[in-house]
mmCIF file of C-alpha atoms in Angstrom:
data_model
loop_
_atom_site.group_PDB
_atom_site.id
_atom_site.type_symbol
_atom_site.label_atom_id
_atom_site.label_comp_id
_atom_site.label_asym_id
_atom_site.label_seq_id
_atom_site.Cartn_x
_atom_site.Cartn_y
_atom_site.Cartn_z
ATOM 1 C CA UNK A 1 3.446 -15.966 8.180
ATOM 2 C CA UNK A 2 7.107 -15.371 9.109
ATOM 3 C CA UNK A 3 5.992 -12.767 11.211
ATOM 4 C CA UNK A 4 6.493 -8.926 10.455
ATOM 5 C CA UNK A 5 9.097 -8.072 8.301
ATOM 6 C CA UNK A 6 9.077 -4.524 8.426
ATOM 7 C CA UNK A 7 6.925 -1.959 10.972
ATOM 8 C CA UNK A 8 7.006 1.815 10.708
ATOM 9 C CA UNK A 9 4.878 3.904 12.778
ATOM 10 C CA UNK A 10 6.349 7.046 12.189
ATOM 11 C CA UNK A 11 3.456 9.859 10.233
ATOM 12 C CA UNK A 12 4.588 10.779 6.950
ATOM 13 C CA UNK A 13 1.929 13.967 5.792
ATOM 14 C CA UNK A 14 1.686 14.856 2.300
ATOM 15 C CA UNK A 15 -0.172 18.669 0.660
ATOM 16 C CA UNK A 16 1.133 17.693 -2.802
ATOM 17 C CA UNK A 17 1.572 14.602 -4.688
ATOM 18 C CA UNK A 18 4.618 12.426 -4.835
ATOM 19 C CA UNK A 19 5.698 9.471 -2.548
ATOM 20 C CA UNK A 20 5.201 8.948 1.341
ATOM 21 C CA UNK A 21 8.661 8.890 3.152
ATOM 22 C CA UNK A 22 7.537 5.656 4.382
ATOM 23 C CA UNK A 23 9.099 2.618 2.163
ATOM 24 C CA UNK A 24 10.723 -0.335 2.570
ATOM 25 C CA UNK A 25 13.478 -2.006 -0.078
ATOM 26 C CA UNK A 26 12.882 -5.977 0.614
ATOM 27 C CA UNK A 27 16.168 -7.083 -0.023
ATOM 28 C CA UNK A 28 17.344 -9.101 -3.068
ATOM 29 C CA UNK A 29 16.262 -12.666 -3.160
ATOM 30 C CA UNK A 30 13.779 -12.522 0.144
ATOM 31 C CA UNK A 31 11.080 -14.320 -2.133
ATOM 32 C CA UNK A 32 13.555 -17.489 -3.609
ATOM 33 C CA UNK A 33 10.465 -19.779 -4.043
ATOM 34 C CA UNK A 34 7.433 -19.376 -5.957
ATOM 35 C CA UNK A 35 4.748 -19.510 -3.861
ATOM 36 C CA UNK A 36 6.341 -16.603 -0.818
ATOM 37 C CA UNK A 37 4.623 -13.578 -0.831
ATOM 38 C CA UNK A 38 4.714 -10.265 0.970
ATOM 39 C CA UNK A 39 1.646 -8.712 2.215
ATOM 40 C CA UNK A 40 1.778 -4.994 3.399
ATOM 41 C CA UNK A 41 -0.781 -2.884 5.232
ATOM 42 C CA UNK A 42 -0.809 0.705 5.016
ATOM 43 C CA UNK A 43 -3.266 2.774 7.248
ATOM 44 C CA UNK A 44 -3.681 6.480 7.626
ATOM 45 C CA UNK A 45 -6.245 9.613 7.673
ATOM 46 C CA UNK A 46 -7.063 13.349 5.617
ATOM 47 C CA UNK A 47 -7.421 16.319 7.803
ATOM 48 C CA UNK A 48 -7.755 19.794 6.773
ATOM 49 C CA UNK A 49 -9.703 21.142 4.074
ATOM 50 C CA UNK A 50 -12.320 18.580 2.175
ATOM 51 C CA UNK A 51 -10.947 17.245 -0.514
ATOM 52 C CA UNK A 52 -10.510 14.233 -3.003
ATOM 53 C CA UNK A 53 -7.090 12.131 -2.820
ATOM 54 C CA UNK A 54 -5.812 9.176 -4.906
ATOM 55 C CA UNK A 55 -3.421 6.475 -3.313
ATOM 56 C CA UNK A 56 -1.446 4.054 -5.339
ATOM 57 C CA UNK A 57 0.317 1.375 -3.340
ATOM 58 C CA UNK A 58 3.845 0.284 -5.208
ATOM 59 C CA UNK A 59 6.099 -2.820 -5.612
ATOM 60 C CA UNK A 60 8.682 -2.015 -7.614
ATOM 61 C CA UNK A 61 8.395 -0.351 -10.602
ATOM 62 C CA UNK A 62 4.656 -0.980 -10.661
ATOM 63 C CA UNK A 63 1.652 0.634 -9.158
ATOM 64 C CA UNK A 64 -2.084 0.387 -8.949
ATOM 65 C CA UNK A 65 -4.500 3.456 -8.594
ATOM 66 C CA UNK A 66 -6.485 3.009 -5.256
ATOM 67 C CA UNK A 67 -9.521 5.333 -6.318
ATOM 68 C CA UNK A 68 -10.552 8.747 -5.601
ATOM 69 C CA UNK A 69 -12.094 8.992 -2.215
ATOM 70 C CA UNK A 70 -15.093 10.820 -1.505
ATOM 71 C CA UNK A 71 -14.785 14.556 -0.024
ATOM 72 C CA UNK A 72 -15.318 13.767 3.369
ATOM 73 C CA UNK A 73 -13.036 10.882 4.230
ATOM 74 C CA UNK A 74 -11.360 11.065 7.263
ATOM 75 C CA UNK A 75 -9.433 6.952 7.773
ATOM 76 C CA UNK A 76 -8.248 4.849 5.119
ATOM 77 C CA UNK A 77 -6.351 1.589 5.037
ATOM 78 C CA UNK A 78 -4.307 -0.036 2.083
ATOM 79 C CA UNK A 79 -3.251 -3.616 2.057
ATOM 80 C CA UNK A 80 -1.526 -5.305 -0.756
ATOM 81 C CA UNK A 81 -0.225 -9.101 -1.222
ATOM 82 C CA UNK A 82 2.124 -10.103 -3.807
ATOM 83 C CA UNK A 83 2.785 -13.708 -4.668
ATOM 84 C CA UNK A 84 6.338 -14.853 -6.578
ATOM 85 C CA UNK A 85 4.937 -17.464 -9.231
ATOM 86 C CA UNK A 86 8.728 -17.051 -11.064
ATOM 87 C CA UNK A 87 11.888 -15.307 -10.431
ATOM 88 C CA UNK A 88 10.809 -12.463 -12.350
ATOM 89 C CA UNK A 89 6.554 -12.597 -12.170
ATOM 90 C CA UNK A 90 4.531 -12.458 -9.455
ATOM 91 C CA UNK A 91 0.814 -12.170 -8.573
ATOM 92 C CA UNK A 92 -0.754 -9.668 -6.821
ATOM 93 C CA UNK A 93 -4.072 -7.966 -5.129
ATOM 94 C CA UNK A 94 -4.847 -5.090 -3.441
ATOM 95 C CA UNK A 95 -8.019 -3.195 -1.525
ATOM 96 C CA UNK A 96 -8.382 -0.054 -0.165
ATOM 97 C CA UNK A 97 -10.742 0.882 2.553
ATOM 98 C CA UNK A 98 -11.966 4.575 2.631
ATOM 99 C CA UNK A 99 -14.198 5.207 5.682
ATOM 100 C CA UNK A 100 -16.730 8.943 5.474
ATOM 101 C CA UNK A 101 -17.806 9.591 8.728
ATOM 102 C CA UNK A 102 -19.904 13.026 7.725
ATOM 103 C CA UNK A 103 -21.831 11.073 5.236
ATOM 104 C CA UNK A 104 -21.754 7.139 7.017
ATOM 105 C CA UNK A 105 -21.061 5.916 2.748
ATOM 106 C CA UNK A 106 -17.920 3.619 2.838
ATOM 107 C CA UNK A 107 -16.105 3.304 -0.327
ATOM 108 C CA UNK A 108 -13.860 -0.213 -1.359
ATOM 109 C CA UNK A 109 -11.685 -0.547 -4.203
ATOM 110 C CA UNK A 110 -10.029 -3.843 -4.895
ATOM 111 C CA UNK A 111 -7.973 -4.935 -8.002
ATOM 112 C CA UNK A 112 -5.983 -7.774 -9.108
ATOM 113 C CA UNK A 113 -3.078 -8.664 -11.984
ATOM 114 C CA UNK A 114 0.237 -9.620 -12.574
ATOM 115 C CA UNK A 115 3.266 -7.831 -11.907
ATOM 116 C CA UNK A 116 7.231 -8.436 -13.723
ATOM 117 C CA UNK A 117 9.922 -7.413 -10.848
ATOM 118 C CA UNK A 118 13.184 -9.024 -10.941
ATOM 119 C CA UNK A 119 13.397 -10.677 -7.371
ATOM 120 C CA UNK A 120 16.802 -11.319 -7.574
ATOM 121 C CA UNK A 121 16.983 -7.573 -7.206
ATOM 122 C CA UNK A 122 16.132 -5.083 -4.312
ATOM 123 C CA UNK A 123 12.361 -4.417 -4.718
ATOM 124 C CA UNK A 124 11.442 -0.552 -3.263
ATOM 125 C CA UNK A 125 7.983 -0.981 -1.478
ATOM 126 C CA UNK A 126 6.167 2.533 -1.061
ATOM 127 C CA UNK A 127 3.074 4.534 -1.150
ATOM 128 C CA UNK A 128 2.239 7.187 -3.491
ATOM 129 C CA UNK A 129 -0.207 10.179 -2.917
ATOM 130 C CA UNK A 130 -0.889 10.228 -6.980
ATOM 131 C CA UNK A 131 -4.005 12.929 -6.796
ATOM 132 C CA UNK A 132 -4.863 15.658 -4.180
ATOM 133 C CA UNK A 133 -7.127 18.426 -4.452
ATOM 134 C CA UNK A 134 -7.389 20.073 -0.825
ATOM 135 C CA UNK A 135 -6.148 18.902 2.914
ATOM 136 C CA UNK A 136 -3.263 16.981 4.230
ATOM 137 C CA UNK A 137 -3.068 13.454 3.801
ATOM 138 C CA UNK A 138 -1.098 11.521 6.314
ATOM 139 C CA UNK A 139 0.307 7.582 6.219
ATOM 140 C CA UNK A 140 0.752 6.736 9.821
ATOM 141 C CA UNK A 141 1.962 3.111 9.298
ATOM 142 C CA UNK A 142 3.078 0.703 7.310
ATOM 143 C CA UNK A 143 3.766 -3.233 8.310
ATOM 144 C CA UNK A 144 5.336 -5.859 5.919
ATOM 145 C CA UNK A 145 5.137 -9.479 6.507
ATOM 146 C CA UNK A 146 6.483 -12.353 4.132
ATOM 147 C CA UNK A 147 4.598 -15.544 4.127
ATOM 148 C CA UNK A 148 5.755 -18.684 3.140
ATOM 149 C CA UNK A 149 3.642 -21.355 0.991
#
């Protein structure tokens, strides 16, 4: 790795849906060769009243649904690598870790695909709290690093 690109520590708590106001816009270009990649860790917790949330970590214009949690989740952590194989695909893969201390059950979801962002254009990196039924859900960091091949 390059080392981190990108580290925000600053809390960002959501009650409703919509985007954390932690993102990052990797700037046109930053992955010229196929082969760079970006991988970004988000980490965070649910206080408040019990309740199911849904995270979905994007680059660009696309997304991937992280998975309800279970009611009594109180940590969770995101990470997320992307891989240029062209100027305008990449590869990716994700996991989410969703920890339940009332209950000791620990709940993974993991996914893979392709994605189609333009590199030679700013790519918006972000977090979005896509489902929420009760609590607060807060993302208390977020680190980016870009890797090279």
């Amino acid at each position: 790795y390059g080392g981190a690109f990108n580290v925000n520590p600053t809390d960002s708590a959501r009650t409703t849906t919509g985007d954390f106001a932690q993102t990052y816009t990797l700037p046109a270009g930053t992955l010229a060769r196929d082969g760079q990649h970006v991988h970004v860790g988000w980490y965070g917790s649910r206080t408040g009243a019990l309740g199911n949330f849904s995270l979905a970590p994007y680059f660009g214009s696309a997304t991937g649904a992280a998975g309800a949690t279970t009611n009594n989740l109180t940590f969770w952590i995101i990470e997320l690598w992307v891989i240029r194989t062209g100027a305008a695909t990449q590869d990716f893969a994700w996991k989410c870790l969703f920890n339940s201390d009332a209950t000791g059950i620990y709940t993974t979801a993991v996914a893979s695909g392709t994605l189609t962002e333009t590199l030679s254009s700013a790519v918006v990196i972000k977090l979005n709290l896509s489902v929420i039924s009760a609590g607060t859900v807060t993302q208390e960091g977020m680190i980016i690093r870009l890797g090279n091949y």
